[in-house]
Amino acid sequence: MDFELSEELIAVRDLAREFAEKEIAPTAAQDDKEHKFRKDLLLKMGELGFFGSVIPEKYGGNGLGFLAMVLITEEVARVHSAVRVAINMQIGPALALLQFGNEEQKKKWIPPLLRGESVGCFAITEPDAGSDVSAIRTTATRRNNGYVINGTKLWISNAPVADSGLVYAYTDKNQKHRGLSAFYATFNQPGLTRRALETMGAHASPIGELTFENFQLSSDNLLGKEGDGFKVCMWQLNQTRLNCAAGALGVARAAREAAVNYCNQREQFGQKIGQYQMNQELIAQMVVHEEAARLLVYRAAWLADQGKPNNLETSIAKYTAAEAAAHATDAAMKILGAYGYSTEFPVERYYRDAKSYQIVEGSSNIQKMIIAQDALGYRKANRGV
Ligand code: GRA
């Protein structure tokens, strides 16, 4: 077992840290307040290859791997979690195309995602379908040589700004989850309306509703075969969960760093507040949870780099990191008091952003379900493609 990062990975991490601190951090608070989506940052990250580490050179990537992806993601999320969401919206669709697309689809749609030119998204959830993916109602009805899509997708990151994305719809509702299909759609055509929605955190990551009304797709938009959609979705969620886990880790780290700095600076009752054991307890918990999350995130990424099954390990990592972020931001707020609660300082933003990690891409309860059912022998987590 080797816990050292290679020189190449250290260089990638350092590049991401420098970029995050110089290009993202200075305006993070302002972007959050103004709910500003930074397409310019997306293009710059694309140029630096931040979306291409899990994609071979042939399709515009750099093939550095999943460990590189989680290192980059942690650094970005540490300074602004909303920008981390944007990373996932480029990488998730690109990975699904790589895994399930035909040659033409890969060549056409992956490179613009990696360059940050085509803003991506994935449209799974609906008003009545979140954890239970098979409950979605959107349909894809065969017409001429293609399909018409009808239905409403809700809570879709990048919905107000996306140029393209994965869309899941039923081609045959009678077959239950086996009748679900996955499509890759470009959005600049009639039949799509968008509505922006407000959430508690990740304000610089636009979110909203996509309504498809007789939205026409050709058969070239279908990923894999009709009926592959559920499998594509579960596979895709496993990839994007790893990115989420790395994002949550970055937020946990940001909160721990803010708490430590404040403990070493703030004096009350004649001494630094770090001297108080109640604060030390919180700091110790933050460090332990963060370190555990980091090792679990790295392990899941390492397994992915070895081409080994990692659904279970990714769920464990995502659950641990999401809970670590929620705990760390809560603890940081206790330590910083009014300076944590104030919107003039970043801890309240970390706190708001952290909550999303317990909800998206399979809530903490879904991850626990996957982990427990595997342990109990009811349903293996490492299965599928
Ligand atoms: O036997 P079969 O051919 O019917 O296949 C079954 C199984 O082998 C079938 O699916 C297959 N399958 C998989 N295939 C490949 C299951 N898991 C996998 C896999 N990982 N890879 C049905 O299986 P099942 O176990 O009976 O299905 P189920 O009960 O529906 O699945 C259980 C489970 C809870 C794990 C699943 O439904 C799940 O993960 N749910 C959570 C969904 C989720 O994460 N929702 C969030 C939606 S998207 C989102 O959060 C967006 C965030 C980004 C943004 O902001 O936009």
XYZ file of C-alpha atoms and ligand atoms in Angstrom:
441
model
C 0.000 0.000 0.000
C 1.368 3.363 -1.039
C -0.010 6.541 0.499
C 2.289 8.860 -1.486
C 0.917 10.854 -4.385
C 3.078 10.688 -7.504
C 4.991 13.817 -8.526
C 2.604 14.225 -11.419
C -0.433 14.180 -9.118
C 1.214 16.614 -6.709
C 1.808 18.965 -9.641
C -1.847 18.642 -10.707
C -3.038 19.339 -7.160
C -0.738 22.358 -6.823
C -1.880 23.757 -10.153
C -5.517 23.381 -9.090
C -4.791 25.003 -5.713
C -3.054 27.947 -7.327
C -5.862 28.386 -9.836
C -8.519 28.129 -7.130
C -6.798 30.658 -4.882
C -5.939 33.150 -7.610
C -8.883 32.886 -9.980
C -11.857 31.618 -7.968
C -11.371 32.699 -4.349
C -11.117 36.486 -4.813
C -14.664 36.790 -6.192
C -16.289 33.765 -4.532
C -18.271 35.806 -1.983
C -19.414 38.292 -4.619
C -20.339 35.566 -7.129
C -22.342 33.843 -4.399
C -24.180 37.062 -3.481
C -24.914 37.880 -7.125
C -25.830 34.282 -8.006
C -23.346 34.575 -10.830
C -22.532 31.635 -13.074
C -18.922 32.044 -14.231
C -18.692 30.690 -17.744
C -15.277 32.379 -17.993
C -14.004 30.149 -15.166
C -15.392 27.106 -16.943
C -13.467 27.987 -20.088
C -10.255 28.586 -18.120
C -10.626 25.282 -16.255
C -11.273 23.597 -19.577
C -8.074 25.058 -20.972
C -6.120 23.778 -17.974
C -7.496 20.280 -18.540
C -9.474 20.154 -15.271
C -12.351 18.228 -16.893
C -10.227 15.916 -18.989
C -8.354 13.809 -16.451
C -10.797 10.888 -16.705
C -11.048 11.020 -20.502
C -8.471 9.650 -22.957
C -6.519 12.005 -25.220
C -8.374 10.659 -28.225
C -11.485 12.541 -27.087
C -9.734 15.672 -25.867
C -8.817 14.518 -22.357
C -5.457 13.974 -20.693
C -6.020 10.557 -19.092
C -4.465 11.489 -15.732
C -7.201 9.581 -13.956
C -9.755 9.708 -11.158
C -7.232 10.544 -8.443
C -6.318 13.649 -10.428
C -10.023 14.463 -10.707
C -10.635 14.262 -6.958
C -7.527 16.306 -6.166
C -8.598 19.080 -8.556
C -12.170 18.936 -7.281
C -11.198 19.184 -3.621
C -9.057 22.258 -4.305
C -11.841 24.016 -6.204
C -14.553 23.135 -3.663
C -12.326 24.361 -0.844
C -12.590 27.888 -2.192
C -16.034 27.755 -3.817
C -18.296 24.732 -3.746
C -20.628 26.130 -6.441
C -17.777 26.038 -8.956
C -17.259 22.407 -7.998
C -20.802 21.669 -9.150
C -19.876 23.089 -12.544
C -16.956 20.636 -12.766
C -19.290 17.707 -12.200
C -21.729 18.943 -14.837
C -18.941 18.748 -17.444
C -17.287 15.509 -16.307
C -20.434 13.460 -15.546
C -21.958 13.761 -19.029
C -18.523 13.289 -20.666
C -17.992 10.055 -18.731
C -21.434 8.707 -19.619
C -20.723 9.458 -23.285
C -17.339 7.745 -23.007
C -18.858 4.643 -21.446
C -22.074 4.295 -23.433
C -21.740 6.467 -26.550
C -20.808 5.288 -30.004
C -17.713 6.663 -31.716
C -19.577 9.454 -33.433
C -21.313 10.584 -30.230
C -18.037 10.595 -28.307
C -16.208 12.636 -30.945
C -19.055 15.100 -31.301
C -20.017 15.820 -27.717
C -17.113 15.029 -25.381
C -14.518 17.608 -26.566
C -16.793 20.687 -26.219
C -17.699 19.544 -22.675
C -14.025 19.190 -21.760
C -13.204 22.625 -23.146
C -16.035 24.132 -21.078
C -17.626 25.471 -24.252
C -20.765 23.375 -24.071
C -22.191 23.829 -20.575
C -23.395 20.389 -19.492
C -25.999 18.975 -17.153
C -27.814 15.746 -16.385
C -31.569 15.657 -16.198
C -32.716 12.815 -13.954
C -34.902 14.187 -11.179
C -38.533 15.229 -11.547
C -41.246 16.592 -9.262
C -42.116 13.041 -8.141
C -38.832 11.215 -8.711
C -35.591 11.809 -6.808
C -34.248 8.811 -4.901
C -36.576 6.522 -6.854
C -35.277 6.994 -10.385
C -37.700 4.484 -11.876
C -40.610 6.794 -10.860
C -39.745 9.367 -13.518
C -42.566 10.265 -15.910
C -40.806 11.907 -18.841
C -41.444 9.980 -22.020
C -39.559 9.559 -25.279
C -42.015 8.515 -27.963
C -40.749 7.178 -31.274
C -41.553 9.485 -34.164
C -40.199 9.228 -37.694
C -36.515 8.399 -37.327
C -36.283 9.718 -33.780
C -38.105 10.551 -30.551
C -40.197 13.310 -29.056
C -39.543 14.078 -25.416
C -42.310 15.236 -23.077
C -41.947 15.851 -19.384
C -40.545 18.059 -16.640
C -37.174 17.748 -14.950
C -36.693 19.468 -11.605
C -33.682 20.509 -9.486
C -31.351 20.245 -12.432
C -28.012 21.938 -11.872
C -27.174 24.229 -14.791
C -30.789 24.071 -16.096
C -30.858 27.833 -16.742
C -27.532 27.855 -18.610
C -26.874 24.376 -20.021
C -26.141 23.943 -23.723
C -26.468 20.173 -23.662
C -27.055 17.282 -21.318
C -28.071 13.768 -20.488
C -31.834 13.340 -20.463
C -33.514 10.239 -19.042
C -36.967 9.298 -20.365
C -39.197 6.263 -20.728
C -39.328 4.687 -24.162
C -41.523 1.939 -22.716
C -43.178 2.613 -19.377
C -44.657 -0.902 -19.255
C -41.240 -2.423 -18.786
C -40.645 -0.440 -15.579
C -36.953 0.492 -15.096
C -36.005 -1.653 -18.085
C -37.996 0.688 -20.315
C -35.960 3.758 -19.359
C -33.605 5.213 -21.973
C -30.755 7.722 -21.894
C -30.332 10.495 -24.460
C -27.694 13.102 -25.071
C -29.447 16.278 -26.198
C -28.325 19.712 -27.321
C -30.702 22.351 -26.058
C -30.700 25.188 -28.622
C -33.911 24.100 -30.314
C -37.664 24.552 -29.814
C -39.584 22.500 -27.294
C -37.611 23.356 -24.153
C -38.509 25.928 -21.514
C -36.430 26.657 -18.470
C -37.233 28.087 -15.062
C -34.590 29.104 -12.563
C -35.085 28.073 -8.923
C -33.617 29.378 -5.689
C -31.874 27.160 -3.156
C -30.190 27.691 0.188
C -26.642 27.268 -1.056
C -24.424 26.969 -4.114
C -25.825 30.271 -5.378
C -23.241 30.614 -8.142
C -24.413 27.286 -9.513
C -27.705 27.942 -11.303
C -30.377 25.326 -10.760
C -33.868 24.918 -12.135
C -36.544 23.197 -14.113
C -36.462 21.941 -17.703
C -39.793 21.365 -19.410
C -39.732 19.382 -22.631
C -42.770 19.762 -24.873
C -42.580 17.781 -28.102
C -38.824 18.223 -27.980
C -37.482 16.438 -31.033
C -34.456 14.156 -30.900
C -33.014 11.937 -33.586
C -32.017 8.322 -33.050
C -28.392 9.581 -32.960
C -29.213 11.099 -29.570
C -29.914 7.736 -27.957
C -27.090 6.477 -25.716
C -26.683 2.743 -25.959
C -29.925 0.893 -26.656
C -33.505 1.620 -25.718
C -33.979 0.316 -22.194
C -30.344 0.937 -21.119
C -31.309 4.151 -19.319
C -31.492 2.845 -15.751
C -28.112 1.175 -16.066
C -26.598 4.315 -17.612
C -28.104 6.378 -14.804
C -26.795 4.159 -11.988
C -23.366 4.024 -13.624
C -23.317 7.771 -14.149
C -24.399 8.479 -10.576
C -21.538 6.368 -9.304
C -19.074 8.607 -11.170
C -20.687 11.874 -10.207
C -20.980 10.766 -6.560
C -17.213 10.478 -6.405
C -16.910 14.055 -7.613
C -19.458 15.102 -4.972
C -17.476 13.281 -2.305
C -14.342 15.201 -3.288
C -16.357 18.425 -3.234
C -17.670 17.749 0.259
C -14.111 17.017 1.362
C -13.034 20.429 0.062
C -15.799 22.154 2.023
C -14.932 20.220 5.200
C -11.330 21.306 4.810
C -12.274 24.951 4.246
C -14.348 24.926 7.442
C -11.562 23.263 9.450
C -9.007 25.781 8.190
C -11.284 28.712 9.059
C -11.895 27.284 12.545
C -8.205 26.670 13.240
C -7.222 30.155 12.048
C -9.857 31.753 14.216
C -8.900 29.678 17.274
C -5.315 30.864 16.894
C -6.260 34.471 16.496
C -9.281 35.207 18.690
C -8.715 35.877 22.394
C -11.388 35.721 25.077
C -10.959 35.729 28.840
C -7.254 36.419 28.361
C -6.264 33.560 26.110
C -6.584 32.238 22.562
C -9.871 30.399 22.201
C -8.002 27.363 20.853
C -6.922 26.803 24.456
C -10.460 25.860 25.432
C -11.087 22.138 25.445
C -14.610 22.465 24.042
C -13.121 24.057 20.924
C -10.333 21.469 20.850
C -12.939 18.730 20.822
C -14.584 20.280 17.762
C -11.231 20.760 16.010
C -10.246 17.149 16.722
C -13.533 15.872 15.307
C -13.140 18.028 12.214
C -9.622 16.746 11.592
C -10.582 13.109 12.115
C -13.671 13.221 9.890
C -11.821 15.100 7.170
C -8.874 12.691 7.171
C -11.195 9.670 7.110
C -13.143 11.187 4.233
C -9.944 11.971 2.329
C -8.652 8.404 2.593
C -12.026 7.003 1.517
C -12.301 9.410 -1.419
C -8.753 8.546 -2.543
C -9.467 4.814 -2.212
C -12.602 5.029 -4.358
C -10.701 7.077 -6.963
C -7.785 4.631 -6.890
C -10.171 1.713 -7.483
C -11.695 3.598 -10.423
C -8.200 4.167 -11.816
C -7.532 0.418 -11.561
C -10.774 -0.255 -13.435
C -12.090 -2.092 -10.368
C -15.696 -2.000 -9.107
C -16.130 0.828 -6.634
C -19.841 1.530 -6.124
C -19.714 0.466 -2.485
C -16.509 2.369 -1.801
C -17.854 5.450 -3.580
C -21.051 5.380 -1.516
C -18.990 5.036 1.676
C -16.781 7.949 0.582
C -19.713 10.143 -0.433
C -21.606 9.497 2.790
C -18.561 10.100 4.995
C -17.483 13.251 3.153
C -20.988 14.746 3.052
C -21.451 14.199 6.777
C -17.935 15.513 7.476
C -18.741 18.708 5.565
C -22.042 19.197 7.401
C -20.398 18.580 10.774
C -17.338 20.715 10.054
C -19.317 23.716 8.861
C -21.623 23.476 11.875
C -18.612 23.202 14.198
C -16.855 26.119 12.476
C -19.924 28.259 13.005
C -19.966 27.395 16.707
C -16.303 28.379 16.995
C -16.572 31.585 14.981
C -19.842 32.690 16.584
C -21.125 35.891 14.982
C -18.188 35.877 12.546
C -19.438 32.505 11.333
C -23.063 33.577 11.169
C -22.310 36.866 9.437
C -22.733 37.009 5.672
C -19.594 39.171 5.537
C -17.398 36.126 6.214
C -17.200 32.836 4.330
C -18.195 30.269 6.977
C -21.928 30.819 6.500
C -21.431 30.138 2.767
C -19.588 26.913 3.585
C -22.461 25.993 5.913
C -25.109 26.563 3.235
C -23.086 24.828 0.548
C -22.314 21.818 2.757
C -25.987 20.889 3.124
C -26.319 20.088 -0.569
C -23.871 17.203 -0.248
C -26.282 15.363 2.047
C -28.971 15.686 -0.616
C -27.642 15.471 -4.183
C -26.576 12.433 -6.192
C -28.152 10.053 -3.740
C -28.879 11.490 -0.307
C -26.984 10.358 2.775
C -29.887 8.005 3.484
C -29.581 6.457 0.003
C -25.845 5.923 0.542
C -26.574 4.285 3.916
C -29.156 2.072 2.250
C -26.644 0.970 -0.392
C -23.966 0.331 2.255
C -26.253 -1.507 4.716
C -27.972 -3.661 2.103
C -24.582 -4.725 0.803
C -23.375 -5.585 4.331
C -26.573 -7.498 5.092
C -26.245 -9.480 1.877
C -29.563 -8.206 0.476
C -28.210 -6.423 -2.574
C -24.628 -6.177 -3.742
C -23.448 -2.610 -4.287
C -20.642 -3.541 -6.699
C -22.593 -4.809 -9.649
C -23.627 -3.653 -13.058
C -21.436 -2.464 -15.883
O -31.676 -6.864 -12.772
P -31.880 -5.695 -13.679
O -31.444 -5.902 -15.086
O -33.269 -5.169 -13.589
O -30.903 -4.537 -13.136
C -31.030 -4.036 -11.828
C -29.659 -3.708 -11.290
O -28.709 -4.684 -11.619
C -31.676 -2.682 -11.949
O -30.615 -1.733 -12.059
C -29.357 -2.404 -11.985
N -28.439 -1.621 -11.168
C -27.258 -1.189 -11.591
N -26.629 -1.312 -12.770
C -25.416 -0.746 -12.880
C -28.633 -1.214 -9.906
N -27.564 -0.538 -9.474
C -26.699 -0.513 -10.498
C -25.416 0.040 -10.691
N -24.813 0.711 -9.703
N -24.814 -0.111 -11.892
C -32.563 -2.330 -10.781
O -31.820 -2.486 -9.603
P -32.484 -2.256 -8.176
O -31.439 -2.452 -7.145
O -33.731 -3.055 -8.066
O -32.922 -0.731 -8.320
P -33.375 0.305 -7.260
O -34.057 -0.362 -6.108
O -34.083 1.427 -7.885
O -31.934 0.895 -6.857
C -31.545 1.069 -5.686
C -30.807 2.406 -5.412
C -31.364 2.985 -4.154
C -29.346 2.056 -5.241
C -30.964 3.407 -6.584
O -32.286 3.620 -6.899
C -30.314 4.736 -6.284
O -29.089 4.881 -6.313
N -31.138 5.758 -6.003
C -30.667 7.098 -5.787
C -30.840 7.892 -7.010
C -30.163 9.218 -6.925
O -28.984 9.300 -6.659
N -30.919 10.268 -7.202
C -30.384 11.535 -7.321
C -30.676 11.973 -8.671
S -29.668 13.060 -9.539
C -29.083 14.266 -8.618
O -28.975 14.233 -7.458
C -28.681 15.427 -9.382
C -27.523 16.125 -8.767
C -26.853 16.978 -9.735
C -27.646 18.176 -9.973
O -27.657 19.014 -9.076
O -28.210 18.296 -11.066
